[in-house]
């Protein structure tokens, strides 16, 4: 059984429909990418999964139960955590205090200290800055903090919205390096990215979105074939799924 | 301290326990109260009234300051508290003679001030909880209008329904506090409660919902639950303020807690700085002081050969003007939304903190 199974998802803002056909299957521990040009509906798709955007139709099944229309705070408790675009860490709080806010989404409150310890082990740079104000961290460190804060709730599926935004290439490598480590711990990940090559090199499958539709699913082998990506990305040639 | 270059999601207000942030306002409140109440009997009376107002401003601060939702309705809970404590303590004979429409069990009951204060707080909190369940589903302008409607509903009910109070009359013979000390003790208790709610995990989460609701919800924070909780706490404290006011004035009417009361306390909060407890204290002291000076001037003062007399109503105009000036030039209030802080008292603890951080860096053997 898939961890997450989404079919025919539609969503938008008021009368403006942005997402026309969102579908995705994620197996436990899998890393799936979503790429596509600006305005393709990638963030709306993630928002609909996380509950911050209300879907108008379609189905979302997480671990066999429907979560469509549930509130974001309930969805986190079921084990589906979102790291929103632009990191959204609280700059006036220290690193540890930010991590503690992440504990809110835990179902069982026992083992909270252990969860923080494990997560900081994954991000050594956070351990060394734990008493520092989060606003004084570099962009890459803040992104790691945002990911760590979501991990503290011990999600089964972690969703990242453009983690590379505003980061330099070397820092992006650090952040993406951590993704594989998280995956090794058994957490499935969905990453929305503008940088297609970057995500296709680490993801087992990558969905290509365009104009509110998932137009193609590319494997890691497809990533080496420039023409396939370009065709899916820009809509030239046949859509393939 | 925050880095201006980064996208800022500041959580203004207290986030962790600092003894001076709690003790500072307490010491200032106690000192100012004893200084002013020592001047004369009328100053003592004034101080007691100001402390009741301060408790109201603290009630506004714990909800508005932490949630960022503006409420014009908290005076309704002060009304509930003032009526509850007034009715529970006034002599049975007076109630029988003056308030003939009153519900019989309310006529018969009579208790001391302290138990009646506890009941007033509980009734106010319950009332806030029930109304909050509905009102806290709203935010922004809708919440402001709906809470204002609550105030008007409460005023109409209390002004007209003689079963639960004096209606349009004054409820007389409410026992008064014997000394200013009772008000000081109650205010200090409220300061402690408001402070610890502010720095609690839920207080921090509520401020997180104010700064970035999506990010906070993605972490699992329920905006509605948190707001209802703080609205209830605020309602209980507002009821205490109303009760303190009733036992200060020795009488209570619905109109004591209407527009003038709402405007004055909100002005105090905004002038002082809504996002900090210290702002609530400073705002109350400032507005009360300005008000008293102007009151004296309205009565006419002679400086040497020049007599200065301000027209009646100058007080309200000056406070309104002060509010406008603050909103334009210092929207976070005169305290800037910061808590009480004397840097020289911090030096020791800051040094200890730094050395701790360096030690952890060394232990991890990683370059910061």
Coordinates of C-alpha atoms in Angstrom, one line a residue:
Chain A
X1 CA 0.0 0.0 0.0
X2 CA 1.3 3.4 -0.9
X3 CA 2.0 5.9 2.0
X4 CA 0.3 8.7 0.0
X5 CA -2.1 8.2 -2.8
X6 CA -3.6 11.3 -4.5
X7 CA -5.9 11.3 -7.5
X8 CA -7.6 14.0 -9.5
X9 CA -6.8 16.8 -7.0
X10 CA -8.2 20.2 -7.9
X11 CA -7.6 23.4 -5.8
X12 CA -7.4 27.1 -6.1
X13 CA -7.9 30.4 -4.4
X14 CA -11.5 31.7 -4.5
X15 CA -12.7 31.6 -8.1
X16 CA -9.2 31.2 -9.5
X17 CA -8.4 27.5 -10.0
X18 CA -4.7 26.8 -10.0
X19 CA -4.5 23.0 -9.7
X20 CA -6.5 21.0 -12.3
X21 CA -5.2 17.5 -12.0
X22 CA -2.8 16.7 -9.2
X23 CA -1.9 13.1 -8.7
X24 CA 1.0 11.4 -6.9
X25 CA 1.9 8.1 -5.3
X26 CA 4.6 7.9 -2.6
X27 CA 5.9 4.7 -1.2
X28 CA 7.3 4.6 2.4
X29 CA 10.8 6.0 2.5
X30 CA 10.7 7.2 -1.1
X31 CA 12.0 10.6 -2.3
X32 CA 9.8 12.1 -5.0
X33 CA 10.4 15.4 -6.8
X34 CA 8.0 17.8 -8.3
X35 CA 9.3 20.3 -10.9
X36 CA 7.8 22.7 -13.3
X37 CA 7.8 26.4 -14.4
X38 CA 6.5 29.3 -12.3
X39 CA 2.8 29.2 -11.9
X40 CA 2.5 25.5 -12.6
X41 CA 0.6 24.9 -9.4
X42 CA 3.4 23.1 -7.5
X43 CA 3.1 25.1 -4.2
X44 CA -0.7 24.9 -4.4
X45 CA -0.4 21.1 -4.8
X46 CA 1.7 20.9 -1.7
X47 CA -0.6 23.3 0.2
X48 CA -3.6 21.1 -0.7
X49 CA -1.8 18.1 0.7
X50 CA -0.8 19.9 3.9
X51 CA -4.3 21.3 4.3
X52 CA -3.4 25.0 4.0
X53 CA -5.3 25.2 0.6
X54 CA -8.7 23.6 0.5
X55 CA -9.1 21.2 -2.4
X56 CA -12.3 21.4 -4.4
X57 CA -12.3 17.8 -5.7
X58 CA -10.2 14.7 -5.9
X59 CA -8.9 12.3 -3.3
X60 CA -6.0 12.3 -0.8
X61 CA -5.3 9.1 1.0
X62 CA -2.5 9.0 3.6
X63 CA -1.8 5.6 5.1
X64 CA -5.1 4.4 3.7
X65 CA -7.3 7.1 5.3
X66 CA -8.7 10.2 3.5
X67 CA -7.2 13.4 4.8
X68 CA -8.8 15.7 2.2
X69 CA -10.3 18.8 3.8
X70 CA -8.6 18.3 7.2
X71 CA -7.0 21.2 9.0
X72 CA -3.2 21.7 8.7
X73 CA -2.7 21.2 12.4
X74 CA -4.4 17.8 12.3
X75 CA -2.6 16.7 9.2
X76 CA 0.8 17.3 10.9
X77 CA -0.3 15.1 13.8
X78 CA -1.1 12.3 11.3
X79 CA 2.6 12.4 10.2
X80 CA 2.6 14.6 7.1
X81 CA 4.8 17.7 7.7
X82 CA 5.3 20.7 5.4
X83 CA 8.3 23.0 5.3
X84 CA 6.8 26.1 3.6
X85 CA 8.6 28.2 1.0
X86 CA 10.8 30.8 2.4
X87 CA 11.7 28.8 5.5
X88 CA 9.3 30.6 8.0
X89 CA 11.5 30.2 11.0
X90 CA 11.0 32.5 13.9
X91 CA 14.1 34.8 13.9
X92 CA 13.8 36.2 17.4
X93 CA 13.8 32.7 19.0
X94 CA 16.9 30.6 19.5
X95 CA 17.5 27.5 17.5
X96 CA 16.4 25.3 20.4
X97 CA 13.2 27.3 20.9
X98 CA 12.4 27.0 17.2
X99 CA 12.9 23.2 17.4
X100 CA 10.6 23.1 20.5
X101 CA 7.8 24.8 18.6
X102 CA 8.1 21.8 16.2
X103 CA 7.1 19.5 19.1
X104 CA 3.6 20.8 18.9
X105 CA 2.9 18.4 16.0
X106 CA 3.9 15.3 17.9
X107 CA 1.2 12.8 18.8
X108 CA 2.9 11.4 21.8
X109 CA 4.7 14.1 23.9
X110 CA 7.0 11.6 25.5
X111 CA 10.4 11.3 23.9
X112 CA 10.4 15.0 23.0
X113 CA 13.9 15.6 24.3
X114 CA 15.1 12.5 22.4
X115 CA 13.5 13.7 19.2
X116 CA 15.3 17.1 19.4
X117 CA 18.6 15.3 20.2
X118 CA 18.3 13.0 17.3
X119 CA 17.4 15.8 14.9
X120 CA 20.3 18.0 16.0
X121 CA 22.6 15.0 15.4
X122 CA 21.4 15.0 11.8
X123 CA 22.3 18.7 11.5
X124 CA 25.6 19.2 13.5
X125 CA 25.6 22.9 12.6
X126 CA 22.4 23.4 14.6
X127 CA 23.9 21.6 17.6
X128 CA 26.7 24.1 17.7
X129 CA 24.4 27.0 17.4
X130 CA 21.6 25.8 19.7
X131 CA 21.6 28.8 22.0
X132 CA 21.9 31.3 19.2
X133 CA 19.2 33.5 17.8
X134 CA 17.8 31.9 14.7
X135 CA 17.8 35.2 12.8
X136 CA 21.6 35.3 13.0
X137 CA 22.1 32.0 11.2
X138 CA 23.0 32.0 7.5
X139 CA 20.4 31.2 4.9
X140 CA 21.5 27.6 4.5
X141 CA 21.5 27.1 8.3
X142 CA 18.0 28.6 8.5
X143 CA 16.8 26.2 5.9
X144 CA 18.3 23.3 7.8
X145 CA 16.6 24.6 10.9
X146 CA 13.2 24.7 9.2
X147 CA 13.7 21.1 8.0
X148 CA 14.9 20.0 11.4
X149 CA 11.9 21.7 13.1
X150 CA 9.5 19.8 10.8
X151 CA 11.4 16.5 11.6
X152 CA 11.0 17.0 15.3
X153 CA 7.3 15.9 14.9
X154 CA 8.6 12.6 13.5
X155 CA 6.7 12.7 10.2
X156 CA 6.2 9.7 7.9
X157 CA 6.3 12.1 5.0
X158 CA 8.1 15.4 4.8
X159 CA 7.2 17.9 2.1
X160 CA 9.6 20.7 1.2
X161 CA 8.6 23.7 -0.9
X162 CA 11.6 25.0 -2.8
X163 CA 14.4 24.4 -0.2
X164 CA 17.0 25.8 -2.6
X165 CA 15.3 29.2 -2.7
X166 CA 17.9 32.0 -2.1
X167 CA 20.8 29.7 -1.3
X168 CA 24.2 29.5 -3.0
X169 CA 25.1 26.4 -5.0
X170 CA 27.4 24.9 -2.3
X171 CA 24.9 25.5 0.4
X172 CA 22.2 23.8 -1.7
X173 CA 24.5 20.8 -2.0
X174 CA 24.6 20.6 1.9
X175 CA 20.8 20.9 2.2
X176 CA 20.2 18.2 -0.5
X177 CA 22.8 16.0 1.1
X178 CA 20.7 16.0 4.2
X179 CA 17.7 14.8 2.3
X180 CA 19.3 11.4 1.6
X181 CA 20.2 11.0 5.3
X182 CA 16.5 11.7 6.2
X183 CA 15.4 9.2 3.6
X184 CA 17.8 6.6 5.1
X185 CA 16.0 7.0 8.4
X186 CA 12.8 5.8 6.7
X187 CA 11.0 9.1 6.1
X188 CA 9.5 9.6 2.7
X189 CA 10.1 13.1 1.1
X190 CA 8.4 15.2 -1.5
X191 CA 10.5 18.1 -2.8
X192 CA 9.1 20.9 -5.0
X193 CA 12.0 22.5 -6.9
X194 CA 12.6 24.9 -9.7
X195 CA 16.0 23.4 -10.3
X196 CA 15.0 20.3 -12.1
X197 CA 18.4 18.7 -12.5
X198 CA 19.2 19.1 -8.9
X199 CA 16.1 17.2 -7.7
X200 CA 16.1 14.6 -10.4
X201 CA 19.6 13.4 -9.4
X202 CA 18.4 12.5 -5.9
X203 CA 14.7 11.6 -6.4
X204 CA 13.6 8.1 -7.5
X205 CA 10.8 9.7 -9.6
X206 CA 10.1 13.3 -10.5
X207 CA 6.7 14.6 -11.6
X208 CA 6.7 17.5 -14.1
X209 CA 3.9 20.0 -13.6
X210 CA 2.6 22.5 -16.1
X211 CA -0.5 24.7 -16.1
X212 CA -2.0 22.9 -13.1
X213 CA -1.6 19.4 -14.4
X214 CA 0.9 16.7 -13.7
X215 CA 2.1 16.2 -17.2
X216 CA 4.8 13.6 -16.9
X217 CA 6.6 11.3 -14.5
X218 CA 10.3 11.0 -15.1
X219 CA 12.7 8.3 -13.7
X220 CA 16.2 9.0 -12.6
X221 CA 17.4 7.5 -16.0
X222 CA 15.2 10.0 -17.8
X223 CA 17.1 12.8 -16.1
X224 CA 20.1 12.0 -18.2
X225 CA 18.1 12.5 -21.3
X226 CA 17.9 16.2 -21.8
X227 CA 15.2 16.1 -24.5
X228 CA 12.8 14.1 -22.4
X229 CA 13.0 16.7 -19.6
X230 CA 12.7 19.6 -22.0
X231 CA 9.7 18.0 -23.7
X232 CA 7.9 17.5 -20.5
X233 CA 8.9 20.8 -19.0
X234 CA 8.0 23.0 -22.0
X235 CA 5.2 20.9 -23.4
X236 CA 6.8 20.2 -26.7
X237 CA 6.0 16.8 -28.0
X238 CA 3.8 14.2 -26.4
X239 CA 3.1 14.2 -22.7
X240 CA 4.1 10.9 -21.2
X241 CA 3.1 9.4 -17.9
Chain B
X1 CA 19.4 42.1 18.2
X2 CA 17.7 40.7 15.0
X3 CA 19.5 40.9 11.8
X4 CA 17.9 43.4 9.5
X5 CA 19.0 41.7 6.3
X6 CA 17.0 38.5 6.8
X7 CA 13.3 38.1 6.2
X8 CA 12.0 38.9 9.6
X9 CA 9.5 36.9 11.5
X10 CA 10.1 38.5 14.8
X11 CA 8.2 37.2 17.9
X12 CA 8.0 40.5 19.7
X13 CA 7.4 40.1 23.4
X14 CA 8.7 37.8 26.0
X15 CA 9.9 34.4 25.0
X16 CA 11.9 33.1 28.0
X17 CA 12.0 33.8 31.6
X18 CA 14.1 36.8 32.7
X19 CA 13.6 37.6 36.4
X20 CA 13.8 41.4 35.7
X21 CA 11.1 41.3 33.1
X22 CA 8.7 40.1 35.8
X23 CA 10.1 41.8 38.9
X24 CA 10.7 45.2 37.1
X25 CA 7.0 45.9 36.4
X26 CA 6.0 44.5 39.8
X27 CA 8.5 46.8 41.7
X28 CA 7.4 49.8 39.6
X29 CA 3.7 49.2 40.2
X30 CA 4.2 48.7 44.0
X31 CA 6.5 51.7 44.3
X32 CA 4.4 54.1 42.2
X33 CA 1.2 52.9 44.0
X34 CA 2.6 53.6 47.5
X35 CA 4.2 56.9 46.5
X36 CA 1.0 58.3 45.0
X37 CA -1.4 56.8 47.5
X38 CA 0.7 58.3 50.3
X39 CA 0.1 61.9 49.1
X40 CA -3.5 62.2 50.2
X41 CA -6.7 60.4 50.6
X42 CA -7.9 61.5 47.2
X43 CA -4.7 60.3 45.6
X44 CA -5.1 57.0 47.4
X45 CA -8.6 56.7 45.8
X46 CA -7.2 57.6 42.4
X47 CA -4.4 55.0 42.7
X48 CA -6.9 52.3 43.5
X49 CA -8.9 53.2 40.4
X50 CA -5.8 53.3 38.3
X51 CA -4.9 49.8 39.5
X52 CA -8.3 48.5 38.4
X53 CA -7.7 50.1 35.0
X54 CA -4.2 48.5 34.9
X55 CA -5.7 45.1 35.5
X56 CA -8.0 45.8 32.5
X57 CA -5.1 46.9 30.3
X58 CA -3.2 43.7 31.3
X59 CA -6.3 41.7 30.3
X60 CA -6.2 43.4 26.9
X61 CA -2.5 42.8 26.7
X62 CA -2.6 39.0 27.3
X63 CA -5.1 38.6 24.5
X64 CA -4.4 41.3 22.0
X65 CA -0.7 41.4 22.6
X66 CA -0.2 37.7 22.1
X67 CA -2.8 37.0 19.4
X68 CA -2.6 40.2 17.4
X69 CA -6.4 40.2 17.2
X70 CA -8.0 43.5 18.2
X71 CA -10.9 43.1 20.6
X72 CA -13.2 45.9 21.6
X73 CA -15.3 43.5 23.6
X74 CA -13.3 42.8 26.8
X75 CA -15.2 45.5 28.7
X76 CA -18.2 43.3 28.5
X77 CA -16.4 40.8 30.7
X78 CA -15.5 43.6 33.1
X79 CA -19.2 44.4 33.2
X80 CA -19.9 40.8 34.1
X81 CA -17.3 40.8 36.8
X82 CA -18.3 44.2 38.2
X83 CA -22.0 43.1 38.4
X84 CA -21.2 39.7 39.8
X85 CA -19.0 40.9 42.6
X86 CA -21.2 43.9 43.3
X87 CA -24.4 41.8 43.6
X88 CA -22.7 39.1 45.7
X89 CA -21.4 41.5 48.3
X90 CA -24.0 44.2 48.6
X91 CA -26.1 44.0 51.8
X92 CA -29.3 41.9 51.4
X93 CA -31.5 44.8 52.8
X94 CA -30.3 47.2 50.1
X95 CA -30.9 44.7 47.4
X96 CA -34.4 44.1 48.7
X97 CA -35.2 47.8 49.0
X98 CA -33.6 49.1 45.8
X99 CA -33.5 46.3 43.3
X100 CA -37.1 44.9 43.4
X101 CA -36.8 43.1 40.0
X102 CA -33.7 41.1 41.0
X103 CA -33.8 37.3 40.8
X104 CA -34.5 36.0 44.4
X105 CA -31.5 33.8 44.9
X106 CA -29.3 36.8 43.9
X107 CA -31.1 38.9 46.5
X108 CA -30.5 36.4 49.3
X109 CA -26.9 35.8 48.7
X110 CA -24.2 37.8 50.6
X111 CA -20.5 37.0 50.9
X112 CA -17.2 38.7 51.5
X113 CA -15.2 40.5 48.9
X114 CA -12.5 37.8 48.4
X115 CA -14.8 34.9 47.6
X116 CA -16.9 37.2 45.4
X117 CA -13.8 38.2 43.4
X118 CA -13.1 34.5 42.8
X119 CA -16.6 33.9 41.5
X120 CA -16.5 37.1 39.4
X121 CA -13.3 35.8 37.7
X122 CA -14.8 32.4 37.1
X123 CA -18.1 33.9 35.7
X124 CA -16.2 36.3 33.4
X125 CA -13.9 33.5 32.2
X126 CA -16.9 31.3 31.5
X127 CA -18.7 34.1 29.6
X128 CA -15.5 34.7 27.6
X129 CA -15.1 31.0 26.8
X130 CA -18.6 30.6 25.5
X131 CA -18.5 33.8 23.4
X132 CA -14.9 33.0 22.3
X133 CA -15.9 29.7 20.8
X134 CA -17.8 31.7 18.2
X135 CA -15.8 35.0 18.0
X136 CA -12.4 33.3 17.8
X137 CA -13.3 31.9 14.4
X138 CA -12.9 35.4 13.1
X139 CA -9.8 37.5 12.5
X140 CA -8.9 41.0 11.5
X141 CA -11.6 43.5 10.9
X142 CA -14.4 41.0 11.3
X143 CA -13.1 40.1 14.8
X144 CA -12.9 43.8 15.7
X145 CA -16.5 44.4 14.6
X146 CA -17.9 41.3 16.2
X147 CA -16.2 41.9 19.6
X148 CA -17.6 45.5 19.5
X149 CA -21.0 44.0 18.9
X150 CA -20.5 41.8 21.9
X151 CA -19.8 44.9 24.0
X152 CA -23.0 46.6 22.8
X153 CA -25.1 43.5 23.4
X154 CA -23.7 43.2 26.9
X155 CA -24.4 46.8 27.6
X156 CA -28.0 46.6 26.4
X157 CA -28.6 43.4 28.4
X158 CA -27.1 44.8 31.7
X159 CA -28.8 48.2 31.1
X160 CA -32.2 46.8 30.7
X161 CA -32.5 43.4 32.4
X162 CA -33.4 44.0 36.0
X163 CA -33.4 40.3 36.8
X164 CA -29.6 40.2 36.9
X165 CA -28.8 43.7 38.1
X166 CA -29.9 47.2 38.8
X167 CA -30.7 47.9 35.1
X168 CA -30.3 51.6 34.3
X169 CA -29.9 52.4 38.0
X170 CA -26.8 52.5 40.1
X171 CA -26.1 49.4 42.2
X172 CA -25.3 51.1 45.5
X173 CA -23.6 50.1 48.8
X174 CA -21.0 47.8 47.3
X175 CA -18.5 47.2 50.0
X176 CA -15.2 49.0 49.4
X177 CA -11.7 47.9 49.7
X178 CA -10.3 49.1 53.1
X179 CA -6.8 49.9 51.8
X180 CA -5.0 50.4 48.5
X181 CA -3.0 47.2 49.4
X182 CA -5.8 44.8 48.3
X183 CA -5.7 46.4 44.8
X184 CA -1.9 46.2 44.7
X185 CA -1.9 42.5 45.7
X186 CA -4.5 41.7 43.0
X187 CA -2.6 43.6 40.4
X188 CA 0.7 41.9 41.2
X189 CA -1.0 38.5 40.9
X190 CA -2.4 39.5 37.5
X191 CA 1.0 40.6 36.4
X192 CA 2.5 37.2 37.3
X193 CA -0.3 35.4 35.6
X194 CA -0.1 37.5 32.4
X195 CA 3.7 37.1 32.4
X196 CA 3.7 33.4 32.6
X197 CA 1.0 33.0 30.0
X198 CA 3.1 35.1 27.7
X199 CA 6.2 33.1 28.0
X200 CA 4.5 29.7 28.1
X201 CA 4.8 27.3 25.2
X202 CA 1.2 28.2 24.2
X203 CA 1.9 31.9 24.4
X204 CA 4.8 31.5 22.1
X205 CA 2.7 29.4 19.7
X206 CA 0.0 32.1 19.7
X207 CA 2.5 34.8 18.8
X208 CA 3.8 32.4 16.2
X209 CA 0.3 32.3 14.7
X210 CA 0.3 36.1 14.7
X211 CA 3.6 36.3 12.8
X212 CA 3.0 33.6 10.3
X213 CA -0.3 31.7 10.6
X214 CA 0.6 29.1 7.9
X215 CA 4.0 28.3 9.4
X216 CA 2.5 27.9 12.8
X217 CA -0.3 25.7 11.6
X218 CA 2.2 23.6 9.6
X219 CA 3.9 23.0 13.0
X220 CA 0.6 21.8 14.4
X221 CA -0.7 24.9 16.2
X222 CA -4.5 25.3 16.2
X223 CA -5.1 29.0 15.9
X224 CA -8.7 28.7 17.2
X225 CA -7.8 26.6 20.3
X226 CA -5.0 29.0 21.3
X227 CA -7.1 32.1 20.8
X228 CA -10.1 30.7 22.7
X229 CA -7.7 29.8 25.6
X230 CA -6.2 33.3 25.8
X231 CA -9.6 35.0 25.2
X232 CA -10.9 33.1 28.3
X233 CA -7.9 34.1 30.4
X234 CA -8.3 37.7 29.3
X235 CA -12.1 37.5 30.1
X236 CA -11.3 36.3 33.6
X237 CA -8.8 39.1 34.2
X238 CA -11.2 41.7 32.8
X239 CA -13.9 40.4 35.2
X240 CA -11.4 40.9 38.0
X241 CA -10.8 44.4 36.8
X242 CA -14.6 45.1 36.8
X243 CA -14.9 43.7 40.3
X244 CA -12.0 45.7 41.6
X245 CA -13.6 48.8 40.0
X246 CA -16.9 48.1 41.8
X247 CA -15.2 47.6 45.2
X248 CA -13.2 50.8 44.5
X249 CA -16.1 53.0 43.6
X250 CA -18.5 51.4 46.1
X251 CA -21.1 51.3 43.3
X252 CA -21.5 49.8 39.9
X253 CA -23.5 50.6 36.7
X254 CA -23.5 49.2 33.3
X255 CA -22.2 52.5 31.8
X256 CA -19.0 52.3 33.9
X257 CA -17.8 49.7 31.4
X258 CA -18.8 51.0 28.1
X259 CA -17.2 53.2 25.5
X260 CA -15.2 55.5 27.7
X261 CA -13.8 52.5 29.6
X262 CA -13.0 50.6 26.4
X263 CA -11.4 53.6 24.8
X264 CA -9.3 54.6 27.8
X265 CA -7.9 51.1 28.4
X266 CA -7.2 50.5 24.7
X267 CA -5.4 53.9 24.5
X268 CA -3.3 52.9 27.5
X269 CA -2.3 49.6 25.9
X270 CA -1.5 51.1 22.5
X271 CA 0.4 54.1 24.0
X272 CA 2.4 51.9 26.2
X273 CA 3.0 49.2 23.6
X274 CA 0.6 46.3 23.1
X275 CA 3.1 43.5 22.7
X276 CA 4.6 43.7 26.1
X277 CA 3.5 43.5 29.7
X278 CA 5.8 46.4 30.5
X279 CA 4.0 48.4 27.8
X280 CA 0.7 47.9 29.6
X281 CA 2.2 49.1 32.8
X282 CA 3.9 52.2 31.3
X283 CA 0.8 53.1 29.2
X284 CA -1.5 53.0 32.2
X285 CA 0.9 55.1 34.4
X286 CA 1.4 57.6 31.5
X287 CA -2.2 58.1 30.6
X288 CA -3.3 58.3 34.2
X289 CA -0.7 60.9 35.0
X290 CA -1.4 63.0 31.9
X291 CA -5.1 62.8 32.7
X292 CA -4.6 64.0 36.3
X293 CA -2.4 66.9 35.2
X294 CA -5.1 68.0 32.7
X295 CA -7.9 67.5 35.2
X296 CA -6.1 69.9 37.5
X297 CA -5.6 72.4 34.6
X298 CA -9.3 72.1 33.7
X299 CA -10.1 73.3 37.2
X300 CA -7.8 76.3 36.7
X301 CA -4.3 76.8 38.0
X302 CA -2.5 80.1 38.8
X303 CA 1.2 80.3 37.9
X304 CA 2.3 83.6 39.5
X305 CA 0.0 86.1 38.0
X306 CA -1.2 84.0 35.0
X307 CA -4.2 81.8 35.5
X308 CA -4.5 78.8 33.2
X309 CA -7.8 77.1 32.7
X310 CA -8.4 74.4 30.1
X311 CA -11.8 73.9 28.7
X312 CA -13.7 70.9 29.9
X313 CA -13.0 67.8 27.7
X314 CA -9.4 68.8 27.1
X315 CA -8.4 65.6 28.7
X316 CA -10.0 63.4 26.2
X317 CA -8.7 65.5 23.3
X318 CA -5.1 65.3 24.6
X319 CA -5.2 61.6 25.1
X320 CA -6.8 61.1 21.7
X321 CA -4.1 63.3 20.2
X322 CA -1.4 61.3 22.0
X323 CA -2.8 58.1 20.6
X324 CA -2.7 59.5 17.0
X325 CA 0.9 60.7 17.5
X326 CA 2.0 57.3 18.9
X327 CA 0.3 55.4 16.1
X328 CA 2.1 57.6 13.5
X329 CA 5.6 57.8 15.0
X330 CA 5.9 54.9 17.3
X331 CA 3.3 52.3 16.4
X332 CA 4.7 49.8 18.8
X333 CA 4.1 52.2 21.7
X334 CA 6.5 54.1 23.9
X335 CA 8.2 50.9 25.1
X336 CA 8.6 49.7 21.5
X337 CA 6.9 46.5 22.6
X338 CA 9.9 45.6 24.7
X339 CA 9.9 44.2 28.2
X340 CA 11.4 45.9 31.2
X341 CA 15.1 45.8 30.8
X342 CA 17.9 47.5 32.7
X343 CA 21.1 46.6 30.8
X344 CA 23.4 46.9 33.8
X345 CA 21.4 44.2 35.6
X346 CA 21.9 41.9 32.6
X347 CA 25.6 42.0 32.2
X348 CA 26.3 39.1 34.6
X349 CA 23.8 36.7 33.1
X350 CA 24.7 37.6 29.5
X351 CA 28.4 36.9 30.2
X352 CA 27.4 33.5 31.7
X353 CA 25.2 32.8 28.7
X354 CA 28.0 33.6 26.2
X355 CA 30.5 31.4 27.9
X356 CA 28.0 28.5 27.9
X357 CA 27.5 28.9 24.1
X358 CA 31.3 28.9 23.5
X359 CA 31.6 25.8 25.6
X360 CA 29.1 23.9 23.5
X361 CA 30.8 25.0 20.4
X362 CA 34.1 23.7 21.7
X363 CA 32.4 20.4 22.7
X364 CA 31.0 19.9 19.3
X365 CA 34.3 20.7 17.8
X366 CA 32.7 22.5 14.9
X367 CA 33.5 26.0 13.7
X368 CA 30.4 28.2 14.2

